[in-house]
Coordinates of C-alpha atoms and ligand atoms in Angstrom, one line a residue:
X1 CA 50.1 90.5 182.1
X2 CA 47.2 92.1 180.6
X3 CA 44.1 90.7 180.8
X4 CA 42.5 88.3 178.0
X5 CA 39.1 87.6 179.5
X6 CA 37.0 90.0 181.7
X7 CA 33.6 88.4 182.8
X8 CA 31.4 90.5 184.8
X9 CA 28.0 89.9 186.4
X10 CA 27.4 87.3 184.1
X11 CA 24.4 84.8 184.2
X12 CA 22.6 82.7 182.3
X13 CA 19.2 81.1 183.0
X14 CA 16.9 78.4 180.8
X15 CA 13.1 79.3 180.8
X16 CA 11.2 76.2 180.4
X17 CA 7.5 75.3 181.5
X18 CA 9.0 73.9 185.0
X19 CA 10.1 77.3 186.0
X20 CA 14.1 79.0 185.4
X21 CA 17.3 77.3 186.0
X22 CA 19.8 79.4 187.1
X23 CA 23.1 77.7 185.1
X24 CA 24.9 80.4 185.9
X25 CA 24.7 82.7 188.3
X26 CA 26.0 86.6 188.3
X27 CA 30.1 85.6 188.1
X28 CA 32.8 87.5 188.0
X29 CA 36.1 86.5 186.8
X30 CA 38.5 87.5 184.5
X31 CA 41.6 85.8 182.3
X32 CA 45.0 87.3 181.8
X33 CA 47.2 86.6 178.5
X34 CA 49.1 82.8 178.7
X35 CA 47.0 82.2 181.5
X36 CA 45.7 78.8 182.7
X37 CA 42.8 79.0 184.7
X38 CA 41.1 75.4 186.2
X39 CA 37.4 76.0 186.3
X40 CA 36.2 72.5 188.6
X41 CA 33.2 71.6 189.9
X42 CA 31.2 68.4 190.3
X43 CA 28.1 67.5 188.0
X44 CA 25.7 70.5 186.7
X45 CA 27.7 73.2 188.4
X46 CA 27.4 75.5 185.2
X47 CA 30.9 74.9 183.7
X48 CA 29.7 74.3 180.5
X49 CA 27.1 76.7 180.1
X50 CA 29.8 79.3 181.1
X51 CA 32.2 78.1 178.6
X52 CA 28.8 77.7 176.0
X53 CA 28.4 81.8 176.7
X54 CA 32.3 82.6 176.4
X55 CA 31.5 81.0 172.9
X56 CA 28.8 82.7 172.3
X57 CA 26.9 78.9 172.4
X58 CA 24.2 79.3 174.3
X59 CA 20.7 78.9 172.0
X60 CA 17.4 79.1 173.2
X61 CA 15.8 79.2 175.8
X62 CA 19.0 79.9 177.3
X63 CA 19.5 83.7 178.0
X64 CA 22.7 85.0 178.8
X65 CA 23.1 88.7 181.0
X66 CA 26.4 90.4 181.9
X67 CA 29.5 91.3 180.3
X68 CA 32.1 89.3 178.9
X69 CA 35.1 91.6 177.2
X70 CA 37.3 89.6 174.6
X71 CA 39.9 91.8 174.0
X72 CA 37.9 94.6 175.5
X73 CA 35.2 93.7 172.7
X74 CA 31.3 92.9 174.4
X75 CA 30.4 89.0 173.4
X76 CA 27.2 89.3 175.0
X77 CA 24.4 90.1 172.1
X78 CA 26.6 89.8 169.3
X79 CA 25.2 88.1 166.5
X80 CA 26.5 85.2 164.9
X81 CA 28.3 87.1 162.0
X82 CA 30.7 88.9 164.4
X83 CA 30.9 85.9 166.7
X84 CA 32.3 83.4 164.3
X85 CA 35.4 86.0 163.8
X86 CA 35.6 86.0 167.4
X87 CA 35.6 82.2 167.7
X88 CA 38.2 80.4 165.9
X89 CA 40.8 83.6 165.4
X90 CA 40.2 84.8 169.1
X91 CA 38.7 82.3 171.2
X92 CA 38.6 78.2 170.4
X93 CA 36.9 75.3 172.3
X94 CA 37.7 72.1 172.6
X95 CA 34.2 70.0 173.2
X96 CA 34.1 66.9 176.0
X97 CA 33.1 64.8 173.4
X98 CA 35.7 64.4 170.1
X99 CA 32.1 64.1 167.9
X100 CA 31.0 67.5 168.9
X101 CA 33.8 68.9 167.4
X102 CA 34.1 67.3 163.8
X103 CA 32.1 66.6 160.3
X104 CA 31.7 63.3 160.0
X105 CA 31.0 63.1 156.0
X106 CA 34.9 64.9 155.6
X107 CA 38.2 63.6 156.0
X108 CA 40.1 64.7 158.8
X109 CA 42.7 66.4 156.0
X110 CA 39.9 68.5 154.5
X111 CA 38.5 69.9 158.0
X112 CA 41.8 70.8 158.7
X113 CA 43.1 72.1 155.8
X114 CA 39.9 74.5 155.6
X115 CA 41.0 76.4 158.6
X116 CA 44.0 77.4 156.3
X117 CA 41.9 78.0 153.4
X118 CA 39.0 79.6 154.5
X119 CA 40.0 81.3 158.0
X120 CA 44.1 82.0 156.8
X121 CA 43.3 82.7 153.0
X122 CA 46.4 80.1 152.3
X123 CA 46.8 78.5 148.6
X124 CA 45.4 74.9 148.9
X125 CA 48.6 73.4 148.7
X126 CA 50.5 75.3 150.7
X127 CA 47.1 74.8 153.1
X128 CA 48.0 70.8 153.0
X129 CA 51.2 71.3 154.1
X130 CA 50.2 73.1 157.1
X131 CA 46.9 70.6 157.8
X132 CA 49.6 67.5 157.7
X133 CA 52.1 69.5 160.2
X134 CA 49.4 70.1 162.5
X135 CA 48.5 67.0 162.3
X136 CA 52.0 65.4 163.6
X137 CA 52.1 68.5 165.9
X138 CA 49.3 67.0 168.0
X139 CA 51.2 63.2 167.7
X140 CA 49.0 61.6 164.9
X141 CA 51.7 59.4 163.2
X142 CA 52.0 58.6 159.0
X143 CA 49.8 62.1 159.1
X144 CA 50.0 61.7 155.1
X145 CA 48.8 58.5 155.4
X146 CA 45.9 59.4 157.4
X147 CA 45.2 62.4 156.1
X148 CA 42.5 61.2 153.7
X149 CA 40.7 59.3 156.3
X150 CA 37.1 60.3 158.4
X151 CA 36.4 60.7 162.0
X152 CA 35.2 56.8 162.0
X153 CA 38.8 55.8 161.3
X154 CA 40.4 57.1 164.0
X155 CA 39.7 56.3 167.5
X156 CA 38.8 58.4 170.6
X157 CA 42.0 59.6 171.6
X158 CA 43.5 60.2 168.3
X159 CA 40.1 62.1 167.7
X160 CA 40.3 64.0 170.4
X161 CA 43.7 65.3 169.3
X162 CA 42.6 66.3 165.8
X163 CA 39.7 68.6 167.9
X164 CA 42.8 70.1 169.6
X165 CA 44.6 70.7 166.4
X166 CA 41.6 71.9 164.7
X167 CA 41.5 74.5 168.2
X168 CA 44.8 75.1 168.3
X169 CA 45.7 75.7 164.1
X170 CA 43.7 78.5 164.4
X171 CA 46.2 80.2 166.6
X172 CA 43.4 81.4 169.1
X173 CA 44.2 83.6 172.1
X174 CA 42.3 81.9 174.7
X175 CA 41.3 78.2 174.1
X176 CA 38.6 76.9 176.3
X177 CA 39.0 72.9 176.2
X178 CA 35.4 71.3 178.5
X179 CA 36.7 68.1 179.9
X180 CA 38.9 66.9 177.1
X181 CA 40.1 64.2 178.6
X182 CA 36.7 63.0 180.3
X183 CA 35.3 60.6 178.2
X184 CA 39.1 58.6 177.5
X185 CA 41.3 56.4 179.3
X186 CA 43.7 57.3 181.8
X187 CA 46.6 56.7 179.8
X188 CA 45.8 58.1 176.6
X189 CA 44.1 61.3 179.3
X190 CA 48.0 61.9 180.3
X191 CA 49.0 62.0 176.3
X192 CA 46.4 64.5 175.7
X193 CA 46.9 66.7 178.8
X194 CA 50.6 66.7 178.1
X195 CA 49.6 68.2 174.5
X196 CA 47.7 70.3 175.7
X197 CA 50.2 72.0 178.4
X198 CA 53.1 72.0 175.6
X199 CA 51.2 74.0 172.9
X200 CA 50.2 75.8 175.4
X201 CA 53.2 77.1 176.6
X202 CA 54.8 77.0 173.0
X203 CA 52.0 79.5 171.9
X204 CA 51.2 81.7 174.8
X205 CA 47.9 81.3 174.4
X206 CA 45.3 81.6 177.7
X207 CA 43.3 78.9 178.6
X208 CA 40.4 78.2 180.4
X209 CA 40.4 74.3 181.7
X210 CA 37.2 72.5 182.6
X211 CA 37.1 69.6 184.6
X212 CA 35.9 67.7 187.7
X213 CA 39.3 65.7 188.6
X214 CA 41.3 67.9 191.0
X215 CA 44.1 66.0 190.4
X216 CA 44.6 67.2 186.7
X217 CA 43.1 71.3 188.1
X218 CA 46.3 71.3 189.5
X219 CA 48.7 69.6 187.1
X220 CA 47.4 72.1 184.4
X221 CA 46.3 75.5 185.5
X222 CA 47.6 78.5 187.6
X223 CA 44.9 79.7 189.1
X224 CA 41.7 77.3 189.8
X225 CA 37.8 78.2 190.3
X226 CA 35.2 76.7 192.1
X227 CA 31.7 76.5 190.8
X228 CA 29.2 75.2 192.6
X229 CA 25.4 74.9 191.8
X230 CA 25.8 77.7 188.8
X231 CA 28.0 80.2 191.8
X232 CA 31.5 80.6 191.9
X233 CA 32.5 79.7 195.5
X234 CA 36.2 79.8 195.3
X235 CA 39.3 81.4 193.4
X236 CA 42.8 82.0 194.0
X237 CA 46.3 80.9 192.8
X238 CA 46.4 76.9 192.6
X239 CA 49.0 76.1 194.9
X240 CA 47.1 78.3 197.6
X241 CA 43.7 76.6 196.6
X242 CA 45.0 73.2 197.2
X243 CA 47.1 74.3 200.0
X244 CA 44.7 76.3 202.5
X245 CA 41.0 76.3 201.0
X246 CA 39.0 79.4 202.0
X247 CA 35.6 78.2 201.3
X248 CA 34.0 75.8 203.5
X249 CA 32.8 73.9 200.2
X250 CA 36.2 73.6 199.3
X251 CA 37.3 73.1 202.9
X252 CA 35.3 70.0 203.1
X253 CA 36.6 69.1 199.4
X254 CA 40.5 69.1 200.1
X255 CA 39.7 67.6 203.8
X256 CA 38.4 64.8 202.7
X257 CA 41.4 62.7 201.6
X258 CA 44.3 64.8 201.6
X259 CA 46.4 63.8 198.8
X260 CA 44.0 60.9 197.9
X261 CA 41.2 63.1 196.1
X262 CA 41.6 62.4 192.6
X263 CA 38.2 63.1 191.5
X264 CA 34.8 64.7 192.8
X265 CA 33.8 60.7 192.9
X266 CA 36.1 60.4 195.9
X267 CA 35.1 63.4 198.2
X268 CA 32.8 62.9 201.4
X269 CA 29.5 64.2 201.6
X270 CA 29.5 67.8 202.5
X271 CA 28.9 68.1 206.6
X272 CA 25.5 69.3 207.1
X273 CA 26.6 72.8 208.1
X274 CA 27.9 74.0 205.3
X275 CA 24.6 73.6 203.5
X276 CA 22.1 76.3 203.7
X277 CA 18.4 76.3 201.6
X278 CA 18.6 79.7 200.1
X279 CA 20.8 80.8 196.8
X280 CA 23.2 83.8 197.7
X281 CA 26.2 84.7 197.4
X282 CA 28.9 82.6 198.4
X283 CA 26.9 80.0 199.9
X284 CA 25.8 76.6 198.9
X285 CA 22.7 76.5 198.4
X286 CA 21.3 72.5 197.9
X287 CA 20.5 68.8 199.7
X288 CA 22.6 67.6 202.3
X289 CA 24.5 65.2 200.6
X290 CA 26.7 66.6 197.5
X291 CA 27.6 63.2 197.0
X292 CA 24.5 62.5 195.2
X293 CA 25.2 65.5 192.6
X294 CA 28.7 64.4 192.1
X295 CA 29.0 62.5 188.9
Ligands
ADP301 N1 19.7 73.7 177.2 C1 19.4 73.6 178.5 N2 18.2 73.8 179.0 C2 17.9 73.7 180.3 N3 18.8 73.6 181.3 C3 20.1 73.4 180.9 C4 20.5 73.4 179.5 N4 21.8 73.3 179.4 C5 22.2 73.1 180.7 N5 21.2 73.2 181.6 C6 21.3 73.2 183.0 O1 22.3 74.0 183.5 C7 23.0 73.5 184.6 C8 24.5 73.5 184.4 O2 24.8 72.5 183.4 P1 26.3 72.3 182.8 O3 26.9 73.7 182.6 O4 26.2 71.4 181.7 O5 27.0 71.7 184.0 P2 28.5 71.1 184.1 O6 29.2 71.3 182.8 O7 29.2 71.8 185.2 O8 28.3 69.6 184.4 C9 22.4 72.1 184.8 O9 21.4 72.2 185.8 C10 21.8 71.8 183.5 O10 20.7 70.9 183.7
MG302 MG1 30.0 69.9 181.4

């Protein structure tokens, strides 16, 4: 498989006042074509910012160093011009939060029938046609109905599913979806992450999966990595992952429950000798108790 996504010495630190945070520190990973990677980590670990820089998202006073080749095409210090053809036709996110991702002064119809529109240079009726199948695509029934109606109208999950079409319609390459599931319940979570998982084998398209439950890391992705405190302490092939953990973080992860670990909530404290007070690589580098960073 040839390779989607190649992220090299990346980092990305916030100046403020207070000093730098180090969000991200100097990874190195890389994405292959109808992939699905599982980036998990508790609480602040970086997974967003990372995904934020894939997008090209990160403002001020963020500042983002490294490489990351789409395509073989340098994302890094682009400007916004040549990064909104990137996003959307090559790379789409799906935000944690279903109110991140849409306008809430247009209908539903109209935000997705723009990326037909605008973005595909469809005719606007033909444009409709597509918005509506898109729409019943991602299981949003009477989708004529409900096309004419806002965000407001619909609730979480359902809105959360017309932030995956609105991804998805645009037939990106590699779709980066930040805890999609996070903020809903666990049943209308399995609807969505079943979605997901179909259109993404359907289309072929890579994806890069954030969340903190390592239940649903393994249900959906291939491979899985493991940030910690803005440092990627652990990759590898899932099943190998779950099944013998390298890293000590991840060591003392899997061994807390066997089986039972459904979420970072669940996991022990990290024993004392994992933790070291110095950044570096591959080590973990805060307080004794992880439990306290674990959201
Ligand atoms: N705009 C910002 N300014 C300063 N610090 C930030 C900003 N955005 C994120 N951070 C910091 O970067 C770190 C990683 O955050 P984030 O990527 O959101 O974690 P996660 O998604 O894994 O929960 C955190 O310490 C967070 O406080
Ligand atoms: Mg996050």
């Amino acid at each position: 498989m040839s390779v989607l996504l190649d992220i090299r010495n990346l980092s990305v630190n916030f100046d403020s006042r207070r000093g730098t945070v180090s969000a991200v520190r100097n990874v190195n990973f890389s994405v292959a074509q109808g992939e699905s990677v599982a980036l998990v980590g508790a609480s602040g670990s970086g997974k967003t910012v990372l995904s934020r820089a894939i997008m090209g998202l990160v403002d001020e006073p963020g500042h983002v160093t490294g490489s990351i080749l789409f395509e073989g095409e340098q994302i890094v210090g682009k400007d916004e011009n040549e990064l909104r053809k990137i996003r959307g036709l090559g790379v789409a996110m799906v935000f944690q939060d279903a109110l991140d991702g849409l306008n809430p002064v247009f209908s539903i119809g109209s935000q997705l029938k723009e990326i037909f529109t605008v973005r595909m240079g469809f005719s606007g009726t033909e444009a409709k046609k597509r918005a509506v199948a898109l729409m019943e695509q991602v299981g949003i029934r009477n989708a004529k109905e409900r096309y004419h109606d806002y965000p407001h109208q619909f609730s979480g999950g359902m809105r959360q599913r017309i932030c995956i079409a609105l991804a998805v319609g645009l037939q990106p390459k590699l779709l980066i979806a930040d805890e999609p599931t996070t903020a809903l319940d666990v049943t209308v979570q399995a609807g969505i992450l079943r979605l997901i998982k179909s259109l993404q084998a359907k289309t072929g398209m890579g994806m890069i999966f954030v969340t903190h439950d390592l239940a649903v890391a393994h249900q959906i992705s291939d491979r899985i990595i493991v940030m910690y405190n803005g440092d990627i302490v652990e990759e590898g092939p899932t099943d190998t992952v779950f099944r013998s953990p390298r890293h000590p973080y991840t060591q003392a992860l899997m061994a807390a429950h066997p089986g039972r670990v459904r979420s970072w909530r669940d996991l022990a404290p990290i024993p004392d000798e994992f933790v070291t007070d110095g950044p570096g690589e591959g080590v973990i580098s805060s307080g004794p108790s992880v439990a306290a960073a674990l959201n």
